[in-house]
Coordinates of C-alpha atoms in Angstrom, one line a residue:
Chain H
M1 CA -0.1 0.1 0.1
K2 CA 1.0 3.5 -0.7
K3 CA 2.4 5.6 2.1
L4 CA 2.2 9.4 2.1
M5 CA 2.6 12.4 4.5
M6 CA -0.6 13.5 4.7
K7 CA -2.8 16.1 6.7
G8 CA -6.1 14.9 8.3
N9 CA -8.4 16.7 6.2
E10 CA -6.4 15.6 3.1
A11 CA -6.7 11.6 4.2
I12 CA -10.4 12.1 4.9
A13 CA -10.7 13.4 1.3
E14 CA -8.3 10.9 -0.1
A15 CA -10.2 8.1 2.0
A16 CA -13.7 9.1 0.7
I17 CA -12.1 8.8 -2.9
R18 CA -11.0 5.7 -2.5
A19 CA -14.2 4.5 -1.0
G20 CA -16.1 5.4 -4.5
C21 CA -17.1 8.9 -3.7
R22 CA -17.7 10.4 -6.9
L23 CA -19.8 13.4 -5.7
Y24 CA -18.8 16.4 -3.2
F25 CA -20.6 19.4 -2.5
G26 CA -19.4 22.0 -0.3
Y27 CA -18.8 25.2 1.2
P28 CA -15.5 26.3 2.7
I29 CA -14.9 26.6 6.6
T30 CA -11.9 26.7 8.8
P31 CA -10.5 24.2 10.0
Q32 CA -11.6 21.7 7.1
S33 CA -11.6 23.9 4.1
E34 CA -8.5 21.4 2.5
I35 CA -11.1 18.6 2.2
A36 CA -12.8 20.9 -0.3
E37 CA -9.9 22.0 -2.0
Y38 CA -8.4 18.7 -2.5
M39 CA -11.9 17.1 -3.5
S40 CA -11.7 20.3 -6.1
R41 CA -8.5 18.9 -7.5
R42 CA -8.8 15.1 -7.1
L43 CA -12.4 14.3 -8.2
P44 CA -12.2 15.9 -11.6
E45 CA -9.1 13.5 -12.0
V46 CA -11.4 10.4 -11.5
G47 CA -14.2 11.4 -13.2
G48 CA -16.2 12.8 -10.0
T49 CA -17.9 16.1 -9.5
F50 CA -17.0 18.8 -7.1
L51 CA -19.1 21.6 -6.7
Q52 CA -18.7 25.0 -4.3
T53 CA -22.0 25.9 -3.3
E54 CA -23.3 29.4 -2.3
S55 CA -24.0 27.9 1.7
E56 CA -24.5 24.8 3.8
V57 CA -28.1 25.1 3.3
A58 CA -27.6 24.7 -0.6
T59 CA -25.0 22.0 0.3
V60 CA -27.1 19.6 2.5
N61 CA -29.9 19.6 -0.2
M62 CA -27.7 18.7 -3.1
V63 CA -26.4 16.1 -1.0
Y64 CA -29.9 15.1 -0.4
G65 CA -30.5 15.0 -4.3
A66 CA -27.7 13.0 -5.0
A67 CA -27.9 10.4 -2.3
C68 CA -31.6 9.9 -4.0
T69 CA -29.6 8.5 -6.8
G70 CA -27.8 6.1 -4.9
K71 CA -24.2 7.2 -5.7
R72 CA -21.5 7.7 -3.2
V73 CA -21.9 11.6 -1.9
M74 CA -20.2 13.5 1.0
T75 CA -19.8 16.6 2.2
S76 CA -17.4 18.5 5.0
T77 CA -17.9 21.4 7.2
S78 CA -17.0 22.8 10.9
S79 CA -19.4 23.5 13.5
P80 CA -21.4 26.6 12.3
G81 CA -21.9 25.1 9.2
F82 CA -22.9 21.7 10.1
S83 CA -25.6 23.8 12.5
L84 CA -27.0 25.2 8.7
M85 CA -27.4 21.7 7.3
Q86 CA -29.4 20.2 10.2
E87 CA -32.8 20.7 8.2
G88 CA -31.5 18.9 5.6
I89 CA -29.5 16.1 7.3
S90 CA -33.3 15.5 9.2
Y91 CA -34.9 15.1 6.0
I92 CA -32.1 12.5 4.5
A93 CA -32.3 10.6 7.7
G94 CA -36.5 10.4 7.0
A95 CA -35.8 9.4 3.5
E96 CA -33.3 6.7 4.6
L97 CA -30.7 7.8 2.4
P98 CA -26.7 7.1 2.3
C99 CA -24.5 9.6 2.5
V100 CA -21.4 10.8 4.6
F101 CA -20.9 14.2 6.3
V102 CA -17.9 15.6 7.8
N103 CA -17.8 17.9 10.8
V104 CA -14.3 19.2 11.9
V105 CA -15.3 20.5 15.1
R106 CA -14.2 24.0 16.1
G107 CA -14.6 25.8 19.1
G108 CA -18.1 27.2 19.7
P109 CA -21.5 28.4 20.1
G110 CA -21.8 30.8 17.8
L111 CA -19.4 31.9 15.3
G112 CA -16.8 30.7 17.9
D113 CA -13.2 30.3 16.8
I114 CA -11.2 28.1 14.7
Q115 CA -9.5 25.8 17.4
P116 CA -10.0 22.2 18.1
A117 CA -13.1 21.6 20.1
Q118 CA -15.5 18.5 20.9
S119 CA -18.5 20.6 22.1
D120 CA -20.8 19.3 18.8
Y121 CA -21.0 15.5 20.6
F122 CA -25.2 16.6 21.4
Q123 CA -25.6 17.7 18.2
A124 CA -24.0 14.8 16.7
T125 CA -24.9 12.1 18.4
K126 CA -28.7 13.3 20.0
G127 CA -30.3 14.3 16.9
G128 CA -29.2 17.7 15.9
G129 CA -32.3 18.3 13.4
H130 CA -35.9 17.6 14.2
G131 CA -37.7 14.3 14.3
D132 CA -36.5 10.8 16.0
Y133 CA -33.3 9.8 14.0
R134 CA -29.9 8.9 14.2
L135 CA -26.6 9.5 12.4
L136 CA -24.1 6.8 12.4
V137 CA -21.3 8.8 14.2
L138 CA -17.7 7.8 13.9
A139 CA -14.8 9.7 15.8
P140 CA -11.0 9.2 14.4
S141 CA -7.8 9.6 17.1
T142 CA -5.7 9.1 14.2
L143 CA -4.9 10.0 10.4
Q144 CA -4.7 6.2 9.7
E145 CA -7.9 6.0 11.5
A146 CA -9.6 8.6 10.0
I147 CA -9.2 6.9 6.4
E148 CA -10.3 3.7 7.7
L149 CA -13.4 5.4 9.4
T150 CA -14.3 7.1 6.2
M151 CA -14.7 4.4 4.3
L152 CA -16.4 2.4 6.8
A153 CA -18.8 5.5 7.2
F154 CA -19.6 4.9 3.6
D155 CA -20.2 1.3 3.9
L156 CA -22.3 1.7 7.3
A157 CA -24.4 4.4 5.1
D158 CA -25.3 1.9 2.7
K159 CA -25.8 -1.0 4.7
Y160 CA -28.3 0.7 6.7
R161 CA -29.4 3.4 4.4
N162 CA -28.6 6.2 7.0
P163 CA -26.6 9.3 6.8
A164 CA -23.2 8.6 8.5
L165 CA -20.9 11.4 10.1
I166 CA -17.1 11.5 10.7
L167 CA -16.9 13.5 14.1
A168 CA -13.4 15.0 14.2
D169 CA -11.9 18.0 15.6
G170 CA -9.4 20.7 14.2
M171 CA -6.3 19.0 15.6
I172 CA -7.3 15.9 13.5
G173 CA -8.0 18.0 10.3
Q174 CA -4.7 20.3 10.5
M175 CA -2.1 17.9 11.7
M176 CA 0.2 15.7 9.7
E177 CA 0.9 12.0 9.7
P178 CA 2.4 9.3 7.8
V179 CA -0.7 7.2 6.6
E180 CA -1.2 4.0 4.2
L181 CA -3.6 4.7 1.3
P182 CA -5.7 1.5 0.8
P183 CA -6.2 0.6 -2.8
M184 CA -9.3 2.2 -4.8
R185 CA -12.6 0.4 -4.8
D186 CA -14.0 -0.7 -7.9
L187 CA -17.0 1.1 -8.1
S188 CA -18.8 -2.0 -9.8
T189 CA -18.7 -3.7 -6.6
L190 CA -20.6 -1.1 -4.5
P191 CA -23.8 -2.0 -2.7
D192 CA -26.6 -2.2 -5.6
H193 CA -29.4 0.6 -4.7
S194 CA -31.3 -0.2 -8.1
S195 CA -34.5 -1.4 -5.8
W196 CA -35.0 2.0 -4.4
A197 CA -32.7 4.6 -6.2
L198 CA -33.8 7.4 -8.6
T199 CA -32.4 6.9 -11.7
G200 CA -34.7 7.5 -14.5
A201 CA -38.0 5.8 -14.7
E202 CA -37.7 4.4 -18.0
G203 CA -38.8 0.5 -18.3
R204 CA -40.3 1.1 -14.8
A205 CA -42.8 2.5 -12.8
P206 CA -41.7 6.0 -11.4
R207 CA -40.8 6.0 -7.6
K208 CA -40.3 8.6 -5.3
V209 CA -37.9 9.1 -2.3
T210 CA -39.2 11.4 0.5
S211 CA -39.7 11.6 4.5
F212 CA -43.0 12.8 4.1
N213 CA -46.1 11.0 5.1
I214 CA -49.5 13.5 6.0
D215 CA -51.1 10.4 7.6
P216 CA -50.0 10.2 11.4
Y217 CA -50.5 6.1 11.4
G218 CA -48.4 6.2 8.3
L219 CA -45.8 8.2 9.3
E220 CA -45.7 6.3 12.8
E221 CA -44.9 3.1 10.7
M222 CA -42.1 4.6 9.0
N223 CA -40.7 5.6 12.6
K224 CA -41.1 2.3 13.6
R225 CA -39.1 1.2 10.8
Y226 CA -36.3 3.8 11.3
Q227 CA -36.4 2.5 15.5
E228 CA -36.0 -1.0 14.4
K229 CA -32.8 0.1 12.2
Y230 CA -31.7 2.0 15.0
R231 CA -31.8 -0.7 17.7
R232 CA -30.2 -3.1 15.3
V233 CA -27.2 -0.4 14.6
E234 CA -27.0 -0.3 18.3
R235 CA -26.6 -4.1 18.4
E236 CA -24.1 -4.6 16.0
E237 CA -22.1 -1.5 15.4
Q238 CA -20.6 -0.4 18.8
R239 CA -17.0 0.4 18.2
W240 CA -14.2 1.3 20.7
E241 CA -10.2 0.8 21.6
E242 CA -9.0 -0.1 25.1
Y243 CA -5.6 0.8 26.0
K244 CA -4.1 -0.9 29.4
T245 CA -7.6 -1.8 30.8
E246 CA -6.2 -5.2 31.6
N247 CA -5.4 -4.5 35.3
A248 CA -6.8 -1.0 35.5
E249 CA -8.1 0.5 38.6
Y250 CA -9.0 3.6 37.3
L251 CA -10.4 4.3 34.0
L252 CA -9.9 7.3 31.6
V253 CA -12.8 7.9 28.9
G254 CA -12.2 10.2 26.1
Y255 CA -12.5 10.3 22.1
G256 CA -10.8 11.5 19.0
T257 CA -7.9 13.7 19.9
M258 CA -8.7 13.6 23.4
G259 CA -8.3 9.9 23.5
R260 CA -4.7 10.0 22.2
I261 CA -3.9 12.6 24.9
L262 CA -5.2 10.2 27.5
K263 CA -2.7 7.5 26.3
S264 CA -0.1 9.7 27.1
V265 CA -1.6 10.2 30.4
A266 CA -2.0 6.6 31.4
D267 CA 1.7 6.0 30.2
R268 CA 2.9 8.4 32.4
L269 CA 0.9 7.5 35.6
E270 CA 1.8 4.3 34.8
E271 CA 5.6 5.4 35.3
E272 CA 4.6 6.8 38.8
G273 CA 2.9 3.1 39.7
L274 CA -0.9 3.7 39.1
A275 CA -2.6 1.3 37.0
V276 CA -4.5 3.4 34.7
G277 CA -6.4 2.5 31.5
V278 CA -8.4 4.3 28.7
F279 CA -11.6 3.5 27.1
R280 CA -12.1 5.4 23.7
P281 CA -15.3 5.3 22.1
I282 CA -14.7 5.1 18.5
S283 CA -18.5 5.0 17.3
L284 CA -20.2 7.7 19.3
W285 CA -23.8 6.7 18.1
P286 CA -24.2 3.9 18.8
F287 CA -22.0 4.7 22.0
P288 CA -20.3 1.3 23.0
D289 CA -22.0 1.3 26.5
R290 CA -22.1 -2.8 26.6
R291 CA -18.1 -2.6 27.3
L292 CA -18.0 0.4 29.2
K293 CA -20.7 -1.2 31.6
E294 CA -18.3 -4.2 32.0
L295 CA -15.2 -2.3 32.6
S296 CA -16.8 -0.1 35.3
E297 CA -17.4 -3.3 37.1
K298 CA -13.3 -3.4 37.4
V299 CA -12.2 -0.1 38.4
R300 CA -12.7 2.4 41.2
F301 CA -13.7 5.5 39.2
V302 CA -14.1 6.5 35.7
F303 CA -12.4 10.0 34.7
T304 CA -14.0 11.4 31.5
V305 CA -12.1 14.1 29.6
E306 CA -13.5 16.4 26.9
M307 CA -12.7 19.4 25.0
S308 CA -16.2 20.4 26.0
S309 CA -18.0 21.5 29.2
G310 CA -18.8 17.6 29.3
Q311 CA -21.1 16.2 26.7
M312 CA -20.0 12.5 26.1
V313 CA -19.9 12.2 30.0
E314 CA -23.5 11.8 30.3
D315 CA -23.4 8.7 27.9
V316 CA -20.6 7.5 30.3
R317 CA -22.7 7.8 33.2
L318 CA -25.7 6.2 31.5
A319 CA -23.2 3.1 30.8
V320 CA -21.8 3.2 34.6
D321 CA -25.2 3.9 35.9
G322 CA -24.5 5.1 39.6
R323 CA -22.3 1.6 40.0
I324 CA -19.0 3.8 40.3
P325 CA -18.2 7.6 40.5
V326 CA -17.6 9.3 37.1
H327 CA -15.7 12.6 37.2
F328 CA -15.0 14.8 34.3
Y329 CA -12.6 17.7 33.6
G330 CA -13.1 19.9 30.2
R331 CA -11.7 22.8 28.4
M332 CA -13.9 24.8 26.4
G333 CA -13.5 27.3 23.5
G334 CA -11.0 25.5 21.4
V335 CA -8.7 25.0 24.2
V336 CA -7.0 21.6 24.4
P337 CA -6.1 20.2 27.9
T338 CA -2.3 19.4 28.3
P339 CA -1.4 16.0 29.7
E340 CA 0.1 17.6 32.6
E341 CA -3.2 19.5 33.2
V342 CA -5.0 16.1 32.8
I343 CA -3.0 14.4 35.2
R344 CA -2.9 17.1 38.2
A345 CA -7.1 17.1 37.8
F346 CA -6.7 13.0 38.1
K347 CA -4.8 12.7 40.9
K348 CA -6.9 15.2 42.8
L349 CA -9.5 12.8 42.7
L350 CA -7.4 10.0 44.2
Chain E
M1 CA 20.4 38.8 3.5
I2 CA 17.0 37.5 3.0
H3 CA 16.4 33.7 2.9
I4 CA 12.9 33.2 1.5
L5 CA 11.3 29.7 1.9
T6 CA 8.7 28.7 -0.5
G7 CA 7.2 25.5 -1.5
P8 CA 3.6 23.3 -1.8
F9 CA 1.4 23.2 1.0
G10 CA 2.4 21.0 4.1
S11 CA 6.2 20.7 2.5
G12 CA 7.8 21.5 6.0
K13 CA 8.9 25.2 5.2
T14 CA 7.7 26.4 8.6
E15 CA 9.8 23.8 10.8
I16 CA 12.8 24.6 8.4
S17 CA 12.4 28.4 8.6
I18 CA 12.6 28.6 12.5
N19 CA 16.0 26.1 12.2
L20 CA 17.4 28.1 9.7
A21 CA 16.9 31.1 11.7
L22 CA 18.5 29.2 15.0
R23 CA 21.3 28.0 12.7
L24 CA 22.1 31.9 11.7
K25 CA 21.7 32.6 15.0
E26 CA 24.8 30.8 16.0
V27 CA 27.2 32.9 13.8
A28 CA 25.1 36.3 13.2
E29 CA 23.8 38.9 15.6
D30 CA 20.8 40.0 13.8
V31 CA 18.5 37.3 12.9
S32 CA 14.5 37.8 12.0
L33 CA 12.1 35.6 11.5
L34 CA 9.2 36.5 9.2
D35 CA 5.8 34.8 9.5
L36 CA 4.1 35.3 6.1
D37 CA 2.1 32.2 6.2
V38 CA -1.4 33.5 5.2
I39 CA -2.8 29.6 4.4
T40 CA -2.3 27.5 7.5
P41 CA -4.8 28.1 10.5
Y42 CA -2.5 25.8 13.1
F43 CA 1.1 25.1 13.4
R44 CA 2.7 28.1 12.3
I45 CA 5.6 30.2 13.7
R46 CA 3.2 32.7 15.8
D47 CA 2.5 29.4 18.0
V48 CA 5.8 29.4 19.1
A49 CA 6.5 32.8 19.0
D50 CA 7.4 33.3 22.9
L51 CA 9.6 30.5 22.7
L52 CA 11.7 31.7 19.8
G53 CA 12.1 35.1 21.2
E54 CA 13.7 33.5 24.4
M55 CA 16.3 31.9 22.2
G56 CA 17.1 35.5 20.9
I57 CA 15.1 35.3 17.4
D58 CA 13.4 38.5 16.2
V59 CA 10.3 37.3 15.3
V60 CA 8.3 39.3 13.5
T61 CA 4.4 38.0 13.1
V62 CA 0.8 39.2 13.5
K63 CA 0.3 41.4 16.7
R64 CA -0.9 39.1 19.5
E65 CA -4.4 40.0 19.9
L66 CA -4.9 38.8 16.1
K67 CA -2.9 35.7 16.4
Y68 CA -6.1 33.6 16.0
M69 CA -7.8 35.3 13.7
D70 CA -9.2 33.5 10.5
L71 CA -7.7 36.1 8.4
P72 CA -4.7 36.4 5.7
I73 CA -2.6 38.9 7.9
I74 CA 0.8 40.4 6.9
P75 CA 2.6 41.7 9.7
G76 CA 3.8 45.2 10.1
R77 CA 7.5 46.3 10.4
L78 CA 8.2 45.1 6.7
T79 CA 9.8 48.1 5.1
E80 CA 11.9 48.7 8.3
L81 CA 12.7 45.4 8.5
F82 CA 13.9 44.6 4.7
S83 CA 15.8 47.7 5.0
K84 CA 18.5 46.5 7.4
D85 CA 21.7 46.0 5.6
N86 CA 23.6 43.6 8.0
A87 CA 20.8 41.2 9.2
H88 CA 19.6 37.8 8.2
I89 CA 16.0 37.8 7.8
V90 CA 14.4 34.4 7.2
V91 CA 10.6 34.4 5.6
D92 CA 8.1 31.9 5.7
L93 CA 5.6 31.9 3.3
G94 CA 2.5 29.8 3.2
G95 CA 2.1 27.1 1.1
D96 CA 1.2 26.8 -2.7
D97 CA 0.5 29.5 -5.1
D98 CA -1.7 31.6 -2.6
G99 CA 0.9 31.4 -0.3
A100 CA 3.7 32.3 -2.8
R101 CA 1.6 35.3 -3.9
V102 CA 2.2 37.2 -0.4
I103 CA 6.1 37.6 -1.6
S104 CA 4.9 39.0 -5.1
S105 CA 3.0 41.9 -3.3
L106 CA 6.1 43.0 -1.5
K107 CA 8.8 42.7 -4.7
S108 CA 9.3 46.6 -4.3
L109 CA 10.8 46.0 -0.7
L110 CA 13.0 43.2 -2.1
D111 CA 14.5 44.8 -5.2
G112 CA 18.0 45.4 -5.1
K113 CA 18.8 43.3 -1.6
R114 CA 20.7 40.2 -1.6
I115 CA 18.2 37.2 -1.6
S116 CA 17.8 33.5 -1.7
V117 CA 14.9 31.6 -2.5
Y118 CA 14.5 28.1 -1.6
F119 CA 12.2 25.6 -2.9
V120 CA 11.3 22.9 -0.1
V121 CA 9.8 20.0 -1.1
N122 CA 8.7 16.3 0.4
V123 CA 8.1 13.7 -2.3
F124 CA 5.8 11.7 0.0
R125 CA 3.5 14.6 -0.1
P126 CA 0.2 14.5 -2.0
F127 CA 0.6 16.3 -5.7
N128 CA 4.5 16.0 -5.2
E129 CA 5.3 12.7 -5.7
T130 CA 6.8 12.7 -9.3
V131 CA 9.1 14.7 -11.1
D132 CA 6.4 16.1 -13.2
E133 CA 4.6 17.2 -10.5
I134 CA 7.2 18.9 -8.7
C135 CA 8.4 20.7 -12.0
Y136 CA 4.8 21.9 -12.8
N137 CA 4.9 23.1 -9.0
I138 CA 8.1 24.8 -9.3
E139 CA 6.9 26.9 -12.5
R140 CA 3.6 27.6 -10.9
L141 CA 5.0 29.3 -7.6
S142 CA 8.0 31.0 -9.1
S143 CA 5.5 32.6 -11.6
R144 CA 2.8 33.4 -8.8
S145 CA 5.9 34.5 -6.4
R146 CA 7.5 36.7 -9.2
L147 CA 10.8 34.9 -8.0
K148 CA 13.7 32.9 -9.5
F149 CA 14.5 30.0 -7.1
D150 CA 18.3 29.5 -6.3
A151 CA 18.0 26.2 -4.7
I152 CA 16.0 23.2 -3.8
I153 CA 15.7 21.6 -0.4
N154 CA 14.7 17.8 -0.1
N155 CA 12.4 17.4 3.1
S156 CA 11.0 14.0 1.9
N157 CA 10.0 12.2 5.2
L158 CA 7.3 10.3 6.5
G159 CA 7.1 11.8 10.1
D160 CA 7.7 8.7 12.6
L161 CA 8.0 6.1 9.9
S162 CA 10.7 8.2 8.0
T163 CA 14.0 5.9 7.0
E164 CA 17.1 6.1 5.1
E165 CA 15.3 4.5 2.1
V166 CA 12.1 7.0 2.5
V167 CA 15.0 10.3 2.5
L168 CA 17.3 8.4 -0.4
K169 CA 13.8 8.2 -2.6
G170 CA 13.3 11.9 -2.2
E171 CA 17.0 12.5 -2.8
D172 CA 16.7 10.6 -6.3
V173 CA 13.5 12.5 -7.2
V174 CA 14.9 16.0 -6.4
T175 CA 18.1 15.1 -8.4
R176 CA 16.2 14.6 -11.4
V177 CA 14.0 17.8 -10.7
S178 CA 17.3 19.3 -10.6
E179 CA 18.7 18.0 -13.8
I180 CA 15.2 19.3 -15.4
T181 CA 15.2 22.8 -14.0
G182 CA 18.8 23.6 -13.3
I183 CA 18.2 24.6 -9.5
P184 CA 20.7 23.0 -7.4
V185 CA 19.5 21.2 -4.6
K186 CA 20.7 22.8 -1.4
W187 CA 20.2 20.2 1.3
T188 CA 18.5 17.1 2.5
V189 CA 16.5 17.6 5.9
L190 CA 17.1 15.2 8.5
D191 CA 15.2 15.3 11.8
E192 CA 17.5 14.6 14.6
A193 CA 15.3 12.1 16.2
L194 CA 15.9 9.8 12.8
A195 CA 19.6 11.1 12.6
K196 CA 20.7 9.5 15.8
H197 CA 20.2 6.0 14.1
A198 CA 20.7 6.9 10.4
D199 CA 23.5 6.2 8.4
I200 CA 23.9 9.2 6.1
S201 CA 27.0 8.4 4.5
G202 CA 24.7 7.5 1.3
F203 CA 23.1 10.9 1.3
K204 CA 24.0 12.9 -1.9
Y205 CA 23.7 16.4 -0.5
P206 CA 24.5 18.2 2.7
V207 CA 22.3 17.3 5.4
F208 CA 20.6 20.2 7.2
L209 CA 19.3 18.6 10.9
I210 CA 16.3 20.0 12.2
K211 CA 14.6 19.7 15.6
R212 CA 10.9 19.9 15.4
F213 CA 8.7 22.6 17.3
L214 CA 5.4 22.2 16.2
G215 CA 3.6 19.3 17.3
T216 CA 0.5 17.9 19.1
P217 CA -0.7 18.4 22.4
W218 CA -0.1 14.1 23.3
E219 CA 3.8 14.8 22.3
G220 CA 3.8 17.8 24.5
R221 CA 4.5 20.4 21.6
R222 CA 2.6 22.8 20.1

């Protein structure tokens, strides 16, 4: 496999192309504009279409339209831009269409700043737009993983006919690491969507793809179908990484960039003779609650660290269900906690 | 003397600029490092300006209160800076043609000065892997910056996965670029971490050792 030195944003873009994505619509926003820039250069080379839209509202509706054809389509944005897309994402989830979103999160709320943050967890995992729907949410912590998860996001989106989201942060988007690029997917091997996709009605009855049903009982039936699918996703798609959890007495929980910092923290605390493990959720929805519950039966307390005021920690508390204390430390506004300050905060709990 | 570093996005200009300024500081009193990067939002000279200031470098960058702005800001003091006769000024440009364009707008300040322009390249970066791509990028950046390049700096690396073979592959590619463009290769850049156990006897070009200043929070550098 080919090795390259890539920025996270470039790696995500190239992975999408290798996954068979040939359609990208987007509007620039820091710290993810390199995804759009890369796509604008690469997609024409592989026979794809890149379009810079006039706004995120236009973007999400173009993604909606393109997804109706069953072709692999992606957009990327950062926090304020993702807020603008929420109405369309709700429509796409209701219409059960596969597509991939990337949110390279920056500090908020509002215009916020351009530094890395994790304060969009609620929006990503609890709905974001209106109605009872879920996104498949994957959070990479290395650039190699960003590549793997981007490819997986397309596969899961197709498998469940549901929008998937790569939830990264500015650090993952902007940092540079060596990566191995997987081979290009042969487009003829991609999942067959001919039973529902809008491909022109020649020779068959016309179809429609919609989230609309004016009859409440009919709409409830549609919702039951979505919920059945979400339960299946919760059963089958929980993903996480464990680091030094084997004989851990204390458990650190963090995702993305924070998960990586927590590994440094665990290493340094180990040098001081403390048995500290790290649990890093990879799928944020479905949240990997079953394994976290098991681990919480073996440790003294859980310490969750986020680049937010404390969002994922609510899912951690649900999984732990009061068996042991769940503590929290966070920085907001785009400030990334250093290993040193996390260690200080941890030691206060001992 | 003005040392201008240009090159594709993510080719390593900033780290090399910092190290070049520090190297010059060992032999010269007056060394300035000019942050003209209007492209990259993170991992910039302004992020380590205080540290470099303590090391005796005159860092010319955006005002502190504008440090985190998402705006292409060109710092002040440029007329004064470029009029110094006995100073070394290292200029870190942003990547690609949009980054290179900044220096073109300052051309009147550079007229008549002693300048060296370096093209920094890593052949393991996207769109810079082949001789053709690199020659095209040299032509494009030269035209956008309105500068003739004096030398190529081979910064071919794969980060923590770098090996001697990686560096040698880079030397091989830039040698062919040099033959086509007529631009000599000045240095092969080597991270001091790799240098500790690398056998550099097979390297074709003088080695420029660098220490990394910009990094991630888990490495304790940023």
